[in-house]
PDB file of C-alpha atoms in Angstrom:
ATOM      1  CA  MET A 277     157.083  -8.649 -66.086  1.00  0.00           C
ATOM      2  CA  PRO A 278     156.551 -12.316 -66.138  1.00  0.00           C
ATOM      3  CA  GLN A 279     157.528 -12.358 -62.338  1.00  0.00           C
ATOM      4  CA  GLU A 280     154.959  -9.923 -61.882  1.00  0.00           C
ATOM      5  CA  GLN A 281     151.952 -11.856 -63.796  1.00  0.00           C
ATOM      6  CA  TYR A 282     153.328 -14.230 -61.634  1.00  0.00           C
ATOM      7  CA  ALA A 283     153.107 -13.567 -58.530  1.00  0.00           C
ATOM      8  CA  HIS A 284     149.757 -11.584 -59.689  1.00  0.00           C
ATOM      9  CA  ARG A 285     148.476 -14.700 -60.563  1.00  0.00           C
ATOM     10  CA  SER A 286     148.984 -16.974 -57.361  1.00  0.00           C
ATOM     11  CA  THR A 287     146.545 -14.157 -55.095  1.00  0.00           C
ATOM     12  CA  MET A 288     143.895 -14.452 -57.537  1.00  0.00           C
ATOM     13  CA  GLN A 289     140.815 -16.009 -55.773  1.00  0.00           C
ATOM     14  CA  THR A 290     138.318 -17.743 -57.882  1.00  0.00           C
ATOM     15  CA  SER A 291     135.053 -17.053 -57.582  1.00  0.00           C
ATOM     16  CA  GLU A 292     134.247 -20.366 -55.674  1.00  0.00           C
ATOM     17  CA  GLY A 293     136.710 -19.147 -52.742  1.00  0.00           C
ATOM     18  CA  PRO A 294     139.990 -20.698 -52.201  1.00  0.00           C
ATOM     19  CA  GLN A 295     140.209 -24.523 -53.063  1.00  0.00           C
ATOM     20  CA  VAL A 296     141.299 -27.013 -50.663  1.00  0.00           C
ATOM     21  CA  TYR A 297     142.813 -30.391 -52.410  1.00  0.00           C
ATOM     22  CA  LYS A 298     142.700 -33.379 -49.897  1.00  0.00           C
ATOM     23  CA  VAL A 299     145.907 -35.088 -49.536  1.00  0.00           C
ATOM     24  CA  GLY A 300     145.723 -39.100 -48.226  1.00  0.00           C
ATOM     25  CA  ILE A 301     143.508 -42.202 -49.204  1.00  0.00           C
ATOM     26  CA  TYR A 302     139.546 -41.654 -48.803  1.00  0.00           C
ATOM     27  CA  GLY A 303     136.675 -43.694 -48.835  1.00  0.00           C
ATOM     28  CA  TRP A 304     137.098 -47.367 -49.820  1.00  0.00           C
ATOM     29  CA  ARG A 305     140.756 -47.448 -50.310  1.00  0.00           C
ATOM     30  CA  LYS A 306     141.166 -46.200 -46.984  1.00  0.00           C
ATOM     31  CA  ARG A 307     139.272 -48.812 -45.156  1.00  0.00           C
ATOM     32  CA  CYS A 308     140.999 -51.725 -47.569  1.00  0.00           C
ATOM     33  CA  LEU A 309     144.272 -50.415 -46.614  1.00  0.00           C
ATOM     34  CA  TYR A 310     143.426 -50.506 -42.588  1.00  0.00           C
ATOM     35  CA  PHE A 311     141.767 -54.050 -43.480  1.00  0.00           C
ATOM     36  CA  PHE A 312     145.104 -55.173 -45.085  1.00  0.00           C
ATOM     37  CA  VAL A 313     147.334 -53.719 -42.106  1.00  0.00           C
ATOM     38  CA  LEU A 314     145.485 -55.355 -39.651  1.00  0.00           C
ATOM     39  CA  LEU A 315     145.567 -58.757 -41.092  1.00  0.00           C
ATOM     40  CA  LEU A 316     149.276 -58.586 -41.418  1.00  0.00           C
ATOM     41  CA  MET A 317     149.269 -57.721 -37.505  1.00  0.00           C
ATOM     42  CA  ILE A 318     147.343 -60.773 -36.927  1.00  0.00           C
ATOM     43  CA  LEU A 319     149.364 -62.649 -39.257  1.00  0.00           C
ATOM     44  CA  ILE A 320     152.501 -61.751 -37.628  1.00  0.00           C
ATOM     45  CA  LEU A 321     150.646 -62.699 -34.652  1.00  0.00           C
ATOM     46  CA  VAL A 322     149.812 -66.323 -35.335  1.00  0.00           C
ATOM     47  CA  ASN A 323     153.272 -66.499 -36.669  1.00  0.00           C
ATOM     48  CA  LEU A 324     155.328 -65.245 -33.571  1.00  0.00           C
ATOM     49  CA  ALA A 325     152.453 -67.626 -31.550  1.00  0.00           C
ATOM     50  CA  MET A 326     153.151 -70.680 -33.695  1.00  0.00           C
ATOM     51  CA  THR A 327     156.958 -69.864 -33.477  1.00  0.00           C
ATOM     52  CA  ILE A 328     157.279 -69.761 -29.588  1.00  0.00           C
ATOM     53  CA  TRP A 329     155.150 -73.105 -29.431  1.00  0.00           C
ATOM     54  CA  ILE A 330     157.550 -74.971 -31.882  1.00  0.00           C
ATOM     55  CA  LEU A 331     160.333 -73.450 -29.438  1.00  0.00           C
ATOM     56  CA  LYS A 332     158.648 -75.220 -26.145  1.00  0.00           C
ATOM     57  CA  VAL A 333     157.291 -78.167 -27.714  1.00  0.00           C
ATOM     58  CA  MET A 334     160.450 -79.115 -29.080  1.00  0.00           C
ATOM     59  CA  ASN A 335     162.279 -78.063 -26.577  1.00  0.00           C
ATOM     60  CA  PHE A 336     164.892 -76.116 -28.151  1.00  0.00           C
ATOM     61  CA  THR A 337     167.663 -74.755 -25.690  1.00  0.00           C
ATOM     62  CA  ILE A 338     171.138 -72.913 -26.035  1.00  0.00           C
ATOM     63  CA  ASP A 339     172.345 -76.628 -25.620  1.00  0.00           C
ATOM     64  CA  GLY A 340     170.554 -77.908 -27.795  1.00  0.00           C
ATOM     65  CA  MET A 341     166.851 -79.634 -28.805  1.00  0.00           C
ATOM     66  CA  GLY A 342     165.030 -82.233 -27.042  1.00  0.00           C
ATOM     67  CA  ASN A 343     167.307 -84.796 -25.525  1.00  0.00           C
ATOM     68  CA  LEU A 344     170.050 -83.961 -28.511  1.00  0.00           C
ATOM     69  CA  ARG A 345     172.492 -81.705 -26.557  1.00  0.00           C
ATOM     70  CA  ILE A 346     175.822 -79.731 -28.279  1.00  0.00           C
ATOM     71  CA  THR A 347     178.884 -80.499 -26.474  1.00  0.00           C
ATOM     72  CA  GLU A 348     182.605 -79.442 -27.300  1.00  0.00           C
ATOM     73  CA  LYS A 349     182.984 -83.295 -27.916  1.00  0.00           C
ATOM     74  CA  GLY A 350     179.830 -83.459 -30.618  1.00  0.00           C
ATOM     75  CA  LEU A 351     176.678 -84.785 -29.470  1.00  0.00           C
ATOM     76  CA  LYS A 352     175.260 -85.684 -26.907  1.00  0.00           C
ATOM     77  CA  LEU A 353     171.679 -88.067 -26.809  1.00  0.00           C
ATOM     78  CA  GLU A 354     170.160 -88.480 -23.834  1.00  0.00           C
ATOM     79  CA  GLY A 355     166.975 -91.233 -22.960  1.00  0.00           C
ATOM     80  CA  ASP A 356     165.256 -93.572 -25.946  1.00  0.00           C
ATOM     81  CA  SER A 357     166.247 -92.760 -29.993  1.00  0.00           C
ATOM     82  CA  GLU A 358     164.869 -93.711 -32.940  1.00  0.00           C
ATOM     83  CA  PHE A 359     166.423 -93.874 -35.951  1.00  0.00           C
ATOM     84  CA  LEU A 360     165.045 -94.156 -39.602  1.00  0.00           C
ATOM     85  CA  LYS A 361     167.891 -94.041 -41.703  1.00  0.00           C
ATOM     86  CA  PRO A 362     170.941 -94.943 -41.283  1.00  0.00           C
ATOM     87  CA  LEU A 363     172.991 -94.018 -38.720  1.00  0.00           C
ATOM     88  CA  TYR A 364     177.129 -93.008 -39.354  1.00  0.00           C
ATOM     89  CA  ALA A 365     178.787 -92.170 -36.547  1.00  0.00           C
ATOM     90  CA  LYS A 366     182.884 -92.465 -35.102  1.00  0.00           C
ATOM     91  CA  GLU A 367     181.744 -93.672 -31.720  1.00  0.00           C
ATOM     92  CA  ILE A 368     178.292 -94.505 -29.659  1.00  0.00           C
ATOM     93  CA  ARG A 369     178.747 -95.082 -25.989  1.00  0.00           C
ATOM     94  CA  SER A 370     176.683 -94.882 -23.439  1.00  0.00           C
ATOM     95  CA  ARG A 371     176.820 -92.967 -20.202  1.00  0.00           C
ATOM     96  CA  PRO A 372     179.802 -94.736 -17.717  1.00  0.00           C
ATOM     97  CA  GLY A 373     178.367 -97.395 -15.726  1.00  0.00           C
ATOM     98  CA  ASN A 374     174.926 -98.080 -17.889  1.00  0.00           C
ATOM     99  CA  PRO A 375     174.710-100.109 -20.689  1.00  0.00           C
ATOM    100  CA  LEU A 376     173.978 -99.657 -24.787  1.00  0.00           C
ATOM    101  CA  TYR A 377     171.199-101.304 -26.049  1.00  0.00           C
ATOM    102  CA  PHE A 378     170.408-101.906 -29.391  1.00  0.00           C
ATOM    103  CA  GLN A 379     166.579-102.674 -30.704  1.00  0.00           C
ATOM    104  CA  SER A 380     165.202-103.751 -33.558  1.00  0.00           C
ATOM    105  CA  ALA A 381     162.144-105.829 -35.210  1.00  0.00           C
ATOM    106  CA  ARG A 382     164.322-107.613 -37.320  1.00  0.00           C
ATOM    107  CA  ASN A 383     167.745-107.325 -37.197  1.00  0.00           C
ATOM    108  CA  VAL A 384     170.985-104.708 -36.129  1.00  0.00           C
ATOM    109  CA  THR A 385     173.708-104.732 -39.068  1.00  0.00           C
ATOM    110  CA  VAL A 386     177.002-103.339 -38.010  1.00  0.00           C
ATOM    111  CA  ASN A 387     179.069-102.413 -41.173  1.00  0.00           C
ATOM    112  CA  ILE A 388     182.798-101.471 -41.600  1.00  0.00           C
ATOM    113  CA  LEU A 389     183.770 -99.851 -44.611  1.00  0.00           C
ATOM    114  CA  ASN A 390     186.574 -98.616 -46.253  1.00  0.00           C
ATOM    115  CA  GLU A 391     187.487 -95.257 -47.642  1.00  0.00           C
ATOM    116  CA  LYS A 392     185.369 -95.921 -51.006  1.00  0.00           C
ATOM    117  CA  THR A 393     182.767 -97.230 -49.256  1.00  0.00           C
ATOM    118  CA  LYS A 394     182.763-100.407 -50.027  1.00  0.00           C
ATOM    119  CA  VAL A 395     181.639-102.936 -47.053  1.00  0.00           C
ATOM    120  CA  LEU A 396     184.752-105.068 -45.678  1.00  0.00           C
ATOM    121  CA  THR A 397     183.036-106.637 -42.601  1.00  0.00           C
ATOM    122  CA  ARG A 398     179.689-107.111 -41.392  1.00  0.00           C
ATOM    123  CA  LEU A 399     178.180-108.146 -38.378  1.00  0.00           C
ATOM    124  CA  VAL A 400     174.315-109.339 -38.642  1.00  0.00           C
ATOM    125  CA  THR A 401     172.356-109.919 -35.518  1.00  0.00           C
ATOM    126  CA  GLY A 402     168.693-111.664 -36.607  1.00  0.00           C
ATOM    127  CA  PRO A 403     165.931-113.668 -34.903  1.00  0.00           C
ATOM    128  CA  GLN A 404     167.687-116.919 -35.721  1.00  0.00           C
ATOM    129  CA  ALA A 405     171.464-116.720 -36.101  1.00  0.00           C
ATOM    130  CA  VAL A 406     174.381-113.833 -35.519  1.00  0.00           C
ATOM    131  CA  GLU A 407     176.390-113.638 -38.591  1.00  0.00           C
ATOM    132  CA  ALA A 408     179.946-112.361 -39.447  1.00  0.00           C
ATOM    133  CA  HIS A 409     180.893-111.877 -42.885  1.00  0.00           C
ATOM    134  CA  SER A 410     184.966-111.295 -42.224  1.00  0.00           C
ATOM    135  CA  GLN A 411     188.040-112.531 -43.570  1.00  0.00           C
ATOM    136  CA  LYS A 412     188.802-113.649 -40.266  1.00  0.00           C
ATOM    137  CA  PHE A 413     187.201-114.278 -36.781  1.00  0.00           C
ATOM    138  CA  GLU A 414     188.595-113.940 -33.863  1.00  0.00           C
ATOM    139  CA  VAL A 415     187.395-114.604 -29.940  1.00  0.00           C
ATOM    140  CA  LYS A 416     189.619-113.455 -27.310  1.00  0.00           C
ATOM    141  CA  THR A 417     189.931-113.412 -23.530  1.00  0.00           C
ATOM    142  CA  LEU A 418     189.994-110.090 -21.631  1.00  0.00           C
ATOM    143  CA  SER A 419     193.858-110.449 -21.225  1.00  0.00           C
ATOM    144  CA  GLY A 420     193.703-110.858 -25.065  1.00  0.00           C
ATOM    145  CA  LYS A 421     194.163-114.673 -25.017  1.00  0.00           C
ATOM    146  CA  LEU A 422     193.340-116.422 -28.210  1.00  0.00           C
ATOM    147  CA  LEU A 423     189.954-118.536 -27.765  1.00  0.00           C
ATOM    148  CA  PHE A 424     188.537-119.242 -31.123  1.00  0.00           C
ATOM    149  CA  SER A 425     189.712-118.020 -34.834  1.00  0.00           C
ATOM    150  CA  ALA A 426     187.795-118.963 -38.359  1.00  0.00           C
ATOM    151  CA  ASP A 427     189.587-117.835 -41.682  1.00  0.00           C
ATOM    152  CA  ASP A 428     189.552-119.183 -45.308  1.00  0.00           C
ATOM    153  CA  ASN A 429     192.307-121.329 -44.570  1.00  0.00           C
ATOM    154  CA  GLU A 430     191.763-122.744 -40.493  1.00  0.00           C
ATOM    155  CA  VAL A 431     189.628-123.187 -37.718  1.00  0.00           C
ATOM    156  CA  VAL A 432     192.113-122.634 -34.424  1.00  0.00           C
ATOM    157  CA  VAL A 433     190.973-123.716 -30.753  1.00  0.00           C
ATOM    158  CA  GLY A 434     192.850-121.663 -28.531  1.00  0.00           C
ATOM    159  CA  ALA A 435     191.128-123.306 -25.225  1.00  0.00           C
ATOM    160  CA  GLU A 436     193.130-125.401 -22.624  1.00  0.00           C
ATOM    161  CA  ARG A 437     190.544-128.024 -23.342  1.00  0.00           C
ATOM    162  CA  LEU A 438     187.781-128.538 -25.966  1.00  0.00           C
ATOM    163  CA  ARG A 439     184.529-130.262 -24.986  1.00  0.00           C
ATOM    164  CA  VAL A 440     182.414-131.808 -27.049  1.00  0.00           C
ATOM    165  CA  LEU A 441     178.852-132.189 -25.550  1.00  0.00           C
ATOM    166  CA  GLY A 442     177.045-133.755 -28.346  1.00  0.00           C
ATOM    167  CA  ALA A 443     175.010-136.982 -27.747  1.00  0.00           C
ATOM    168  CA  GLU A 444     176.824-138.447 -30.527  1.00  0.00           C
ATOM    169  CA  GLY A 445     180.136-136.589 -30.119  1.00  0.00           C
ATOM    170  CA  THR A 446     181.925-135.503 -33.015  1.00  0.00           C
ATOM    171  CA  VAL A 447     182.767-136.875 -36.187  1.00  0.00           C
ATOM    172  CA  PHE A 448     185.924-136.153 -38.445  1.00  0.00           C
ATOM    173  CA  PRO A 449     185.900-137.336 -41.942  1.00  0.00           C
ATOM    174  CA  LYS A 450     189.697-137.403 -41.548  1.00  0.00           C
ATOM    175  CA  SER A 451     192.730-138.258 -39.376  1.00  0.00           C
ATOM    176  CA  ILE A 452     193.013-135.786 -36.495  1.00  0.00           C
ATOM    177  CA  GLU A 453     195.983-135.509 -34.431  1.00  0.00           C
ATOM    178  CA  THR A 454     195.794-134.651 -30.273  1.00  0.00           C
ATOM    179  CA  PRO A 455     198.644-135.449 -27.652  1.00  0.00           C
ATOM    180  CA  ASN A 456     195.763-136.948 -25.249  1.00  0.00           C
ATOM    181  CA  VAL A 457     192.629-138.134 -25.435  1.00  0.00           C
ATOM    182  CA  ARG A 458     190.662-138.480 -22.436  1.00  0.00           C
ATOM    183  CA  ALA A 459     187.097-139.176 -20.950  1.00  0.00           C
ATOM    184  CA  ASP A 460     184.972-137.366 -18.438  1.00  0.00           C
ATOM    185  CA  PRO A 461     186.118-138.992 -14.494  1.00  0.00           C
ATOM    186  CA  PHE A 462     184.734-142.295 -13.873  1.00  0.00           C
ATOM    187  CA  LYS A 463     183.397-142.805 -17.729  1.00  0.00           C
ATOM    188  CA  GLU A 464     185.044-144.958 -20.483  1.00  0.00           C
ATOM    189  CA  LEU A 465     186.496-143.525 -23.650  1.00  0.00           C
ATOM    190  CA  ARG A 466     184.729-144.856 -26.376  1.00  0.00           C
TER     191      ARG A 466
END
């Protein structure tokens, strides 16, 4: 009996006729939804355009970005570059046959650090002087012959000939030892 009542109720018509229910969003809600979808599409297009513009301006490629190229040996930087913070590298070299330039408004400092990041050796080239801070300083020829060496205990001049060109010559407060002292040719020794 309940099934018959159910069937009877479903076929009943109201006095106003069949009711139709609208499914969906209508009116101002529909306009707001379309507005937000349109706004989202515009933002996606602007974002895509700016991404393409940044890729174009920064010269992004598969190999790297701008003058910076990624190689199997590391990074390769072509052209002039400016570093605002310290640069840490295992090796810096120029292209074969081209010089390597360092330019600075004040000085260029090269530090050699140990494993505990303590400075062992420092080379400072400034506008007034070149300073080397280390335990020992050496100047050698291309063949490896020692020309000059200095440390806390002694200064060694390894050249075959030492010339002092100052107007006053040189002054030694204590004794010196040499196998030969001579003047320039046709000049007297004083």
